[in-house]
Amino acid sequence: MSDAPDSPPTDLTLEQALTLAQSHWNAGQAQQAEHWCRQILTALPNQPDALNLLAVIAHAYRKPDLAIELLRQACQGEHASANHLSNLAEMCRQQGLLDEARQAGERAVARDPELLAGWSNLGIILQECGQLEYSRECLQRALAMEPESALTHNNLANTYRRLYQLELAASHYQQALALDPGYAEAHSNLAFLQTSEGQFELAAQSARRAIDLNPQFADAYLNLAEAESARLNHAQALHWLNALLSFAPQYVAGLSARALVLKRLGRLEEALVCARQAVDLAPANAKAHFDLGLVLQALEQHEQALRHYEQAAGLPGVQAEQALLASASLFLELGRADQANDYFDRALKAFPDSFQALVARSDSKKYRTGDGDIAAMEALLAGPRCLALNERLAVHFALGKAYLDTADSARAFVHLDAGNGLKRATFDYDAKATGQWVREIIAAFPAERFTRPAASRNGSALPVFVLGMPRSGTSLIEQILASHPEVQGAGELAALRLVIEARGPFPGNPAHGAALDLQGIGADYLAAVEPLARGKSRLVDKMPANFFYAALIPLILPGAFIIHCRRDPVDTCLSCYSKQFGGEQRFSYNQTELGQFHRDYQTLMAHLRRVLPAERFIEVDYEAVVDDLEGQARRLLEFIGLPWDAACLDFHSTERVVRTASTTQVRQPIYRTSKGRWHAHAEHLGPLLAALGVAKP
């Protein structure tokens, strides 16, 4: 290199050739710009400015690996250009190479302390590294250099958001938009903040505004999909992610986000393909490994999931805390509490202020007065840190549970009422519409529909539907049955709802009920669940809300069994009210609406009790199971046509995955403390009792 001539391969000077290449690039003439860069590099193989421009071209044409390699060459030596180093830092950040990005960014500002882009890029990199105070310092320095920079206001807002200084974050986003109303990135980032505050419609509007301004701005699609998923519009979220990947098919964050939405939709094999593709494209990206772990966990590929969680925890970035907690959650699902607690301890040791760790382990422990976790969670709510909505919700519900454990009703309901109120404000729910739907179901399935033999060939005895209100003992019944060697517990499956909804609204027009494709619905359901049975003769589908579709089951699957779980109505509703559900239980976050929903459920079940065939439908009371486990277990096994097996009495020792809110409870022997639990809290249950028509004790 030292012997190479310091001139381009034509009669132009180096400066003229570089200017010509840059002019072609600025004019959108990429091929000509690349030609002149190649001409320069033929004579001067490591000419850094030509390498930098080639890298910019490669990046624009979505060749990130080539762009980074070219910039690495351009940045060799102690006299590397600060601008080239800053470009290298940003491109490495985009590919998840955070250590290299930070090092290049720090070299850039050391080389030129007045480089605005250098401080801005370094601040963004440090956000993703989790070095937030350092990030704030860098971005404040950039803002001091150019106070009217919308870009820097936006980037500083992102750091404040991660520091939980949400008012400052919102202020800087608004300043960015005041300076540049057409700044798509600020609209998109504001959408992310609005989603975290439960303002889902505003978030969707902000993200759509960003897409209107820049139809190929990838992060806006991610934030719009997140807003839709947050309000449980997963199909719409998938629509936007598909739109993103149509023009950026190798965008790692888009692939990971699509994998998670597919997982929520129950399309696990498709989710796995997406998640693996993301990791293959960015093997150093902690978020990609974490999301792949989530999909693998859903597929019960536990060892692989743990390996990817460990990789996520060991890579640079902000994923380590979540990865450790996901590992703990996995072990809880498997019933291995000691290993779960090890991961909770690791998380709290590495992240002493982790509200997520405190909240995540709340369901797996029994609180006692003076528990340090209670004080720590109270301090989080009272402290200077501005918690996002989802964080406030989680802490309120965890504290509600803690105070219920310690028999402090007054404090428990301060937090339960606060948490439920915050959650209820994030969505629309029409209790009257639910009641009307129940009446339509009853009208569509009169008794005479069950006096005719079912004209279905789907006579399989495989499906056992365990259904009822959430928190009514469905998980306990599933665990008891799944302890039998001929029973596979499949958990809460969406299969029945999905195959029914694929035919249109349910129940449809009662006058045309006979025209339902009974054969097709039953066949599609069996096709979906038979692979889950793993050769066993019975499979338990424990989706509580299947009670809405229970009238259809004997018509589409005449060989199937239906077990309806009942529990004291107030105990059931109290248990619902004290839980923030992972799925869609919109009726649960207001005592009056919860009581109304239970009344509608009772009305429907009373009808089903009259019309369903006795040999296909049985009811079991939670309280009866508590009082006589063996008697009720024998009764249920006889109902589903299986011989007695004593393993069903030792259900809490059965090793299997349990992914419901009751995962901890079903790992314990039968206990009686949940019977009549509501009496101790009756003073705080007035609206619920009134809605249920139950007198105070």
XYZ file of C-alpha atoms in Angstrom:
697
model
C 0.000 0.000 0.000
C 2.790 2.408 0.864
C 4.241 2.015 -2.645
C 0.936 2.653 -4.427
C 0.735 5.892 -6.425
C -1.232 8.663 -4.720
C -3.387 9.301 -7.790
C -6.473 7.802 -9.454
C -6.199 5.628 -12.579
C -7.190 8.484 -14.945
C -6.031 12.012 -15.558
C -8.376 13.124 -12.758
C -6.984 13.850 -9.328
C -8.071 11.708 -6.404
C -10.201 14.563 -5.095
C -11.876 15.011 -8.481
C -12.578 11.283 -8.824
C -14.074 11.138 -5.323
C -16.202 14.211 -6.028
C -17.427 12.629 -9.248
C -18.337 9.385 -7.456
C -20.174 11.279 -4.721
C -22.016 13.409 -7.283
C -23.238 10.302 -9.091
C -24.429 8.830 -5.778
C -26.187 12.059 -4.797
C -27.937 12.000 -8.179
C -29.203 8.471 -7.571
C -26.761 6.950 -10.058
C -25.475 4.112 -7.905
C -23.883 2.118 -10.708
C -21.776 5.069 -11.894
C -20.817 5.948 -8.313
C -19.702 2.383 -7.665
C -17.734 2.396 -10.960
C -15.676 5.420 -9.931
C -15.064 3.997 -6.442
C -13.812 0.772 -8.020
C -11.571 2.774 -10.357
C -10.071 4.577 -7.376
C -9.551 1.339 -5.458
C -7.830 -0.273 -8.433
C -5.064 2.278 -8.067
C -5.379 2.856 -4.330
C -6.668 -0.465 -2.878
C -7.388 0.826 0.633
C -8.427 4.388 -0.154
C -10.744 5.035 2.835
C -13.134 7.563 1.240
C -13.855 5.242 -1.686
C -14.356 2.333 0.720
C -16.720 4.443 2.823
C -18.855 5.440 -0.180
C -18.976 1.844 -1.396
C -20.124 0.853 2.099
C -22.878 3.476 2.007
C -24.023 2.114 -1.367
C -23.938 -1.482 -0.122
C -25.953 -0.510 2.956
C -28.549 1.256 0.831
C -28.923 -1.891 -1.260
C -29.399 -4.008 1.893
C -26.002 -5.680 1.882
C -25.077 -4.987 5.511
C -22.292 -7.573 5.833
C -20.486 -6.152 2.793
C -20.977 -2.594 4.065
C -19.439 -3.428 7.436
C -16.484 -5.238 5.875
C -15.744 -2.244 3.607
C -15.929 0.151 6.556
C -13.639 -2.045 8.630
C -11.063 -1.656 5.883
C -11.671 2.102 5.714
C -11.218 2.455 9.492
C -7.932 0.628 9.842
C -5.139 2.558 11.491
C -5.021 5.196 14.193
C -5.752 8.035 11.757
C -9.096 6.704 10.574
C -11.687 9.345 9.738
C -14.121 10.137 12.548
C -16.976 10.151 10.020
C -16.046 6.687 8.727
C -15.796 5.368 12.278
C -19.203 6.784 13.093
C -20.682 5.109 10.000
C -19.088 1.810 11.039
C -20.542 2.208 14.518
C -24.073 2.744 13.202
C -23.951 -0.140 10.723
C -22.613 -2.514 13.375
C -25.424 -1.394 15.693
C -28.012 -2.215 13.088
C -26.585 -5.732 12.812
C -26.507 -6.281 16.576
C -22.681 -6.082 16.812
C -22.922 -3.822 19.832
C -19.413 -4.236 21.263
C -17.804 -3.353 17.946
C -20.331 -0.550 17.453
C -19.527 1.007 20.830
C -15.774 0.782 20.253
C -16.068 2.396 16.813
C -18.348 5.098 18.184
C -15.966 5.964 21.002
C -13.048 6.106 18.525
C -15.116 8.472 16.346
C -15.749 11.080 19.062
C -12.211 10.753 20.391
C -10.959 11.473 16.880
C -13.298 14.459 16.429
C -15.038 15.701 19.594
C -17.055 18.168 17.484
C -18.648 15.498 15.281
C -22.379 15.813 15.904
C -23.222 12.551 14.157
C -20.553 10.793 16.215
C -22.085 11.761 19.559
C -25.582 11.027 18.259
C -24.658 7.575 16.929
C -22.751 6.708 20.090
C -25.729 7.745 22.213
C -28.021 5.409 20.256
C -25.563 2.521 20.538
C -25.296 3.011 24.288
C -29.103 2.867 24.544
C -29.027 -0.616 23.120
C -26.078 -1.598 25.308
C -28.094 -0.595 28.369
C -25.596 2.137 29.345
C -28.341 4.698 29.626
C -26.720 7.438 31.716
C -23.723 7.420 29.380
C -26.165 7.539 26.440
C -27.944 10.535 27.949
C -24.637 12.389 28.376
C -23.677 11.775 24.743
C -27.037 12.890 23.391
C -27.207 15.951 25.618
C -23.775 16.900 24.266
C -25.082 16.471 20.722
C -28.151 18.592 21.556
C -25.936 21.346 22.973
C -24.067 21.403 19.661
C -27.305 21.719 17.660
C -30.295 22.646 19.878
C -32.705 22.748 16.928
C -31.945 19.202 15.811
C -35.162 17.179 15.617
C -33.035 14.050 15.226
C -31.218 14.604 18.506
C -34.402 15.469 20.412
C -35.861 12.196 19.157
C -32.798 10.172 20.150
C -32.627 11.775 23.590
C -36.332 11.006 24.063
C -35.582 7.336 23.352
C -32.989 7.306 26.124
C -35.318 9.049 28.589
C -37.968 6.457 27.754
C -35.558 3.661 28.655
C -34.652 5.550 31.851
C -38.396 5.548 32.741
C -38.439 9.349 32.616
C -41.539 9.235 30.467
C -42.586 12.871 30.755
C -39.166 13.995 29.532
C -39.359 11.427 26.736
C -42.752 12.707 25.590
C -41.519 16.306 25.787
C -38.528 15.664 23.525
C -40.636 13.702 21.011
C -43.016 16.657 20.856
C -40.096 19.073 20.441
C -38.767 16.935 17.604
C -42.159 17.041 15.892
C -42.531 20.788 16.472
C -39.197 21.273 14.688
C -40.066 18.803 11.938
C -43.755 17.786 11.711
C -42.897 15.376 8.914
C -40.292 13.489 10.952
C -41.466 9.903 10.553
C -39.138 8.417 13.163
C -40.409 10.723 15.931
C -44.022 9.810 15.096
C -43.068 6.130 15.230
C -41.221 6.417 18.533
C -44.088 8.376 20.034
C -46.291 5.431 19.025
C -44.055 3.097 21.028
C -44.352 5.368 24.082
C -48.120 5.600 23.694
C -48.422 1.813 23.530
C -46.469 1.487 26.765
C -48.983 3.878 28.349
C -51.983 1.896 27.092
C -52.973 4.565 24.543
C -53.338 1.998 21.795
C -55.508 3.954 19.369
C -53.252 7.012 19.607
C -50.243 4.733 19.141
C -51.740 3.210 16.010
C -52.483 6.685 14.634
C -48.914 7.855 15.293
C -47.408 4.771 13.669
C -49.686 5.041 10.627
C -48.668 8.707 10.301
C -45.016 7.606 10.247
C -45.762 5.044 7.526
C -47.654 7.649 5.471
C -44.593 9.898 5.683
C -42.126 7.127 4.895
C -43.718 3.925 3.556
C -40.422 2.066 3.919
C -39.620 3.082 7.501
C -39.320 -0.339 9.083
C -39.632 0.559 12.762
C -42.974 2.254 12.186
C -44.409 -1.075 11.029
C -42.976 -2.741 14.134
C -44.540 -0.147 16.423
C -47.890 -0.322 14.647
C -47.860 -4.119 14.953
C -47.024 -3.804 18.652
C -49.932 -1.426 19.214
C -52.304 -3.846 17.475
C -50.975 -6.853 19.399
C -51.279 -4.945 22.668
C -55.005 -4.606 22.057
C -55.127 -8.269 20.984
C -55.589 -7.569 17.263
C -52.969 -10.159 16.370
C -54.215 -10.754 12.828
C -53.924 -7.028 12.105
C -50.447 -6.992 13.652
C -49.461 -9.820 11.308
C -50.805 -7.826 8.351
C -48.446 -4.938 9.099
C -45.459 -7.203 9.680
C -46.118 -8.964 6.382
C -46.198 -5.537 4.739
C -42.835 -4.699 6.323
C -41.201 -7.929 5.205
C -42.521 -7.498 1.683
C -39.948 -4.736 1.143
C -37.398 -5.750 3.800
C -37.476 -9.569 3.806
C -34.263 -9.903 5.809
C -35.026 -7.299 8.465
C -34.135 -9.137 11.646
C -36.411 -7.217 14.018
C -39.305 -7.706 11.602
C -38.726 -11.446 11.404
C -38.537 -11.748 15.195
C -41.685 -9.680 15.662
C -43.517 -11.781 13.079
C -42.425 -14.958 14.880
C -43.963 -13.707 18.137
C -47.253 -12.730 16.500
C -47.475 -16.124 14.798
C -46.829 -17.691 18.207
C -49.737 -15.732 19.701
C -51.916 -16.945 16.841
C -50.951 -20.558 17.574
C -49.043 -20.972 14.293
C -45.973 -22.322 16.024
C -44.212 -24.079 13.158
C -44.386 -20.927 11.033
C -43.172 -18.930 14.021
C -40.183 -21.238 14.389
C -39.156 -20.768 10.746
C -39.274 -16.972 11.168
C -37.393 -16.966 14.464
C -34.647 -19.249 13.142
C -34.250 -17.061 10.078
C -33.717 -14.025 12.312
C -30.989 -15.792 14.307
C -29.315 -17.074 11.141
C -29.163 -13.528 9.780
C -27.932 -11.972 13.047
C -26.259 -14.599 15.258
C -24.966 -11.900 17.614
C -28.412 -10.358 18.161
C -29.584 -11.064 21.716
C -33.235 -10.216 20.978
C -33.335 -12.685 18.085
C -32.036 -15.476 20.351
C -34.518 -14.531 23.068
C -37.495 -14.576 20.707
C -36.395 -17.913 19.258
C -36.281 -19.225 22.831
C -39.892 -18.128 23.383
C -41.051 -19.989 20.289
C -39.084 -23.110 21.194
C -40.550 -23.013 24.701
C -44.061 -22.861 23.234
C -43.165 -25.928 21.162
C -41.956 -27.676 24.349
C -38.408 -27.900 22.994
C -37.141 -26.912 26.415
C -33.433 -27.677 26.173
C -33.101 -25.721 22.947
C -35.091 -22.846 24.421
C -32.782 -22.688 27.428
C -29.720 -22.646 25.195
C -31.017 -19.623 23.318
C -32.018 -17.864 26.543
C -28.464 -18.380 27.806
C -27.058 -16.978 24.569
C -29.347 -13.961 24.862
C -28.238 -13.424 28.462
C -24.560 -13.536 27.460
C -24.685 -11.204 24.454
C -24.358 -7.399 24.620
C -27.589 -5.460 24.925
C -30.533 -5.178 27.284
C -31.946 -8.678 26.876
C -30.120 -10.411 29.734
C -32.715 -9.635 32.414
C -35.633 -10.940 30.361
C -33.657 -14.012 29.305
C -32.939 -15.001 32.901
C -36.580 -14.512 33.853
C -37.762 -16.492 30.830
C -35.570 -19.364 31.988
C -37.162 -19.136 35.427
C -40.627 -19.160 33.851
C -39.735 -22.240 31.803
C -38.708 -24.161 34.903
C -41.921 -23.105 36.666
C -43.936 -24.514 33.756
C -42.020 -27.773 34.154
C -42.707 -27.849 37.895
C -39.016 -27.473 38.788
C -39.340 -24.724 41.372
C -35.794 -24.952 42.753
C -34.239 -24.288 39.360
C -36.742 -21.502 38.726
C -35.740 -19.834 41.994
C -32.078 -20.114 41.018
C -32.806 -18.052 37.913
C -34.870 -15.529 39.855
C -31.922 -15.130 42.222
C -29.509 -14.738 39.297
C -31.722 -12.059 37.801
C -31.972 -10.104 41.059
C -28.243 -10.405 41.668
C -27.464 -9.042 38.197
C -30.322 -6.504 38.257
C -31.029 -5.564 41.896
C -33.748 -3.082 40.909
C -35.573 -5.515 38.627
C -39.301 -5.042 39.110
C -39.787 -7.820 36.545
C -38.061 -10.382 38.773
C -40.071 -9.336 41.812
C -43.326 -9.579 39.885
C -42.482 -12.767 37.986
C -41.876 -14.773 41.114
C -44.961 -13.504 42.945
C -47.130 -16.397 41.737
C -44.588 -19.004 42.798
C -44.270 -17.934 46.421
C -46.435 -17.576 49.494
C -45.913 -14.147 51.037
C -45.642 -13.574 54.752
C -45.844 -10.322 56.666
C -42.528 -8.499 56.440
C -41.452 -10.112 53.170
C -38.774 -7.913 51.621
C -40.308 -8.248 48.173
C -43.432 -6.430 49.380
C -41.432 -3.441 50.566
C -39.408 -3.418 47.359
C -42.544 -3.371 45.195
C -44.168 -0.650 47.295
C -40.982 1.385 46.898
C -41.186 0.996 43.126
C -44.648 2.536 43.058
C -43.709 5.341 45.433
C -40.238 6.050 44.031
C -39.062 8.598 41.474
C -38.922 6.071 38.623
C -41.843 6.568 36.247
C -43.201 3.104 35.559
C -44.833 2.384 32.233
C -48.443 1.236 32.308
C -47.646 -2.472 31.914
C -45.148 -2.180 34.759
C -47.587 -0.419 37.087
C -50.176 -3.059 36.292
C -47.801 -5.904 37.066
C -46.709 -4.386 40.382
C -50.278 -3.639 41.502
C -51.433 -7.203 40.801
C -48.358 -8.682 42.484
C -48.914 -6.555 45.585
C -52.599 -7.454 45.590
C -51.623 -11.113 45.630
C -49.019 -10.515 48.354
C -51.490 -8.783 50.664
C -54.126 -11.455 50.043
C -51.505 -13.980 51.150
C -50.875 -12.017 54.335
C -54.626 -11.605 55.028
C -54.452 -7.801 54.685
C -57.660 -7.267 52.730
C -57.649 -3.486 52.854
C -54.198 -3.152 51.302
C -54.837 -5.989 48.873
C -57.860 -4.244 47.392
C -56.130 -0.888 47.171
C -53.794 -2.538 44.687
C -56.296 -4.875 43.044
C -58.757 -2.053 42.420
C -55.948 0.145 41.060
C -54.557 -2.581 38.797
C -57.955 -3.640 37.481
C -58.975 -0.031 36.898
C -55.837 0.727 34.909
C -56.258 -2.408 32.827
C -59.969 -1.812 32.195
C -59.205 1.674 30.838
C -57.124 0.224 27.992
C -59.908 -1.520 26.052
C -63.602 -1.499 25.175
C -65.910 -4.179 26.532
C -69.674 -4.425 26.098
C -71.254 -6.626 28.776
C -74.664 -6.347 27.098
C -73.225 -7.696 23.850
C -71.894 -10.736 25.711
C -75.320 -11.385 27.199
C -76.914 -11.074 23.762
C -74.385 -13.557 22.322
C -75.267 -16.073 25.038
C -78.966 -15.733 24.191
C -78.163 -16.315 20.495
C -76.232 -19.489 21.338
C -79.115 -20.808 23.427
C -81.578 -20.072 20.609
C -79.354 -21.814 18.054
C -79.166 -25.051 20.055
C -82.612 -26.044 21.327
C -83.145 -29.475 22.856
C -84.484 -30.985 19.630
C -81.124 -30.544 17.938
C -79.727 -33.226 20.243
C -82.520 -35.761 19.792
C -81.373 -36.533 16.253
C -78.305 -38.762 15.794
C -75.245 -36.732 14.889
C -74.521 -37.099 11.178
C -70.769 -36.924 11.730
C -68.129 -39.534 11.042
C -65.830 -37.888 13.620
C -66.573 -40.456 16.308
C -63.127 -40.313 17.884
C -63.069 -40.668 21.680
C -59.749 -38.784 21.813
C -60.948 -35.276 22.798
C -61.784 -34.490 26.410
C -62.943 -30.896 26.791
C -62.416 -29.452 30.276
C -64.207 -26.123 30.384
C -65.823 -23.576 32.671
C -65.064 -20.166 34.105
C -61.377 -19.253 34.384
C -60.042 -20.052 37.877
C -62.777 -22.635 38.470
C -60.464 -25.640 38.794
C -59.950 -26.522 35.128
C -56.168 -26.758 35.541
C -56.560 -29.019 38.565
C -58.896 -31.390 36.685
C -56.559 -31.477 33.702
C -53.583 -32.269 35.950
C -55.460 -35.088 37.684
C -56.499 -36.627 34.365
C -53.102 -36.082 32.732
C -51.518 -38.122 35.534
C -53.186 -41.189 33.995
C -50.860 -43.028 31.571
C -53.474 -42.943 28.800
C -54.185 -39.205 28.996
C -52.246 -36.372 27.375
C -52.842 -32.901 28.795
C -52.604 -30.391 25.930
C -53.319 -27.225 27.905
C -55.436 -24.336 26.655
C -55.895 -24.884 22.929
C -57.394 -22.289 20.600
C -58.120 -25.010 18.018
C -61.881 -25.313 18.565
C -62.506 -21.575 18.385
C -60.321 -21.204 15.290
C -61.942 -23.999 13.268
C -65.396 -22.656 14.151
C -64.509 -19.028 13.355
C -63.035 -20.132 10.017
C -66.640 -20.882 8.948
C -67.933 -17.462 9.929
C -69.578 -15.903 12.983
C -70.818 -18.283 15.664
C -73.602 -19.311 16.176
C -74.786 -17.651 12.977
C -78.442 -17.464 12.050
C -80.351 -19.986 14.190
C -82.711 -20.635 11.280
C -79.800 -21.951 9.270
C -78.090 -23.827 12.078
C -78.584 -27.207 10.414
C -76.506 -26.000 7.478
C -73.352 -25.715 9.572
C -70.487 -27.780 8.196
C -70.455 -30.142 11.176
C -68.344 -32.759 9.455
C -65.726 -30.250 8.332
C -65.467 -28.500 11.697
C -64.963 -31.781 13.540
C -62.441 -33.091 11.001
C -60.412 -29.880 11.115
C -60.363 -29.936 14.911
C -59.148 -33.545 15.027
C -56.479 -32.799 12.431
C -55.215 -29.960 14.612
C -55.082 -31.884 17.907
C -54.306 -35.493 17.012
C -50.545 -34.815 16.654
C -50.551 -33.490 20.235
C -51.822 -36.760 21.712
C -48.457 -38.535 21.359
C -50.088 -41.910 20.960
C -52.346 -41.688 24.022
C -56.021 -42.565 23.848
C -57.347 -39.343 25.444
C -56.302 -35.724 24.990
C -57.449 -32.969 27.350
C -58.224 -29.601 25.761
C -58.431 -27.308 28.767
C -59.595 -24.069 27.212
C -62.089 -22.689 29.774
C -63.899 -20.477 27.262
C -64.868 -23.483 25.170
C -68.070 -23.437 27.225
C -69.327 -20.960 24.610
C -68.992 -23.695 21.959
C -69.939 -26.687 24.126
C -73.359 -27.082 22.471
C -71.651 -27.711 19.146
C -69.244 -30.362 20.430
C -71.598 -33.385 20.430
C -72.690 -32.454 16.894
C -69.199 -32.174 15.408
C -67.442 -34.759 17.623
C -70.042 -37.233 18.892
C -67.366 -39.361 20.569
C -65.863 -36.479 22.571
C -66.288 -35.936 26.321
C -67.187 -32.627 28.019
C -66.265 -31.967 31.652
C -67.707 -28.775 33.098
C -65.806 -27.454 36.129
C -67.816 -25.507 38.698
C -66.709 -23.536 41.714
C -68.355 -21.179 44.161
C -69.227 -18.129 42.004
C -67.725 -15.537 44.356
C -64.532 -17.514 44.924
C -64.214 -17.902 41.159
C -64.718 -14.221 40.463
C -62.409 -13.115 43.273
C -59.703 -15.328 41.829
C -60.259 -13.770 38.383
C -60.226 -10.232 39.800
C -56.909 -10.857 41.536
C -55.179 -11.990 38.343
C -53.878 -10.100 35.326
C -54.469 -12.654 32.601
C -52.101 -13.186 29.726
C -54.964 -13.753 27.280
C -58.203 -11.972 26.492
C -60.427 -11.967 29.580
C -61.910 -8.499 29.183
C -64.857 -9.230 31.461
C -62.532 -9.692 34.435
C -61.324 -6.175 35.301
C -64.464 -4.632 36.759
C -66.389 -6.250 39.600
C -69.820 -5.475 38.168
C -68.920 -6.666 34.670
C -67.297 -9.762 36.126
C -70.456 -10.617 38.056
C -72.622 -10.000 34.969
C -70.400 -12.282 32.892
C -70.692 -15.032 35.481
C -74.476 -14.700 35.437
C -74.472 -15.047 31.628
C -72.194 -18.068 31.932
C -74.562 -19.634 34.473
C -77.490 -19.058 32.113
C -75.715 -20.799 29.253
C -74.569 -23.724 31.374
C -78.066 -24.199 32.782
C -79.317 -24.576 29.212
C -76.518 -26.992 28.293
C -77.234 -29.027 31.414
C -80.755 -29.614 30.068
C -79.923 -30.400 26.444
C -76.511 -32.100 26.195
C -76.381 -35.921 26.132
C -75.641 -37.252 29.621
C -73.120 -39.753 28.304
C -71.113 -36.869 26.782
C -71.447 -34.210 29.504
C -70.517 -34.280 33.183
C -70.072 -31.620 35.850
C -67.547 -31.594 38.665
C -67.404 -29.197 41.593
C -64.036 -27.871 42.728
C -65.153 -28.135 46.339
C -66.122 -31.802 45.853
C -62.650 -32.552 44.485
C -61.072 -30.864 47.492
C -63.230 -32.926 49.870
C -63.025 -36.260 48.028
C -60.172 -36.381 45.529
C -60.257 -40.130 44.947
C -64.015 -40.354 44.596
C -64.147 -37.556 42.035
C -61.078 -38.826 40.152
C -62.639 -42.296 39.844
C -65.894 -40.733 38.654
C -64.131 -38.707 35.942
C -62.035 -41.620 34.685
C -65.108 -43.799 34.476
C -66.850 -41.054 32.497
C -64.093 -40.902 29.870
C -63.872 -44.676 29.673
C -60.529 -45.330 31.357
C -59.610 -47.721 34.197
C -58.587 -46.440 37.600
C -54.947 -45.496 38.106
C -53.639 -44.382 41.507
C -51.207 -41.979 39.840
C -54.136 -39.578 39.572
C -54.027 -39.090 43.356
C -50.385 -38.039 43.124
C -51.160 -35.465 40.427
C -48.893 -32.790 41.920
C -45.862 -34.954 41.174
C -46.700 -35.451 37.500
C -44.004 -33.934 35.297
C -45.601 -32.031 32.436
C -45.790 -28.516 31.106
C -48.483 -26.308 32.679
C -48.904 -22.878 31.107
C -51.833 -21.390 32.961
C -52.239 -18.976 35.836
C -52.538 -22.062 38.080
C -49.133 -23.539 37.203
C -47.921 -23.267 40.815
C -51.129 -24.501 42.457
C -51.328 -27.761 40.488
C -47.837 -28.681 41.708
C -49.164 -28.887 45.262
C -51.310 -31.507 46.984
C -54.988 -30.687 47.472
C -55.462 -27.812 49.915
C -58.672 -26.389 51.347
C -57.785 -22.756 51.924
C -59.400 -21.668 48.640
C -62.868 -22.881 49.706
C -64.988 -19.968 50.858
C -61.998 -17.661 50.521
C -64.147 -14.698 49.570
C -65.826 -14.394 52.978
C -62.715 -12.802 54.489
C -62.789 -10.092 51.806
C -66.542 -9.521 51.501
C -66.250 -5.897 52.643
C -64.380 -5.085 49.411
C -66.582 -7.107 47.044
C -69.809 -5.090 47.137
C -70.216 -4.515 43.364
C -69.400 -8.151 42.598
C -71.831 -9.529 45.176
C -74.565 -7.219 43.912
C -74.009 -8.305 40.314
C -74.065 -11.979 41.335
C -77.125 -11.528 43.529
C -75.235 -12.824 46.588
C -75.892 -11.341 50.015
C -73.012 -10.220 52.184
C -72.318 -12.672 55.037
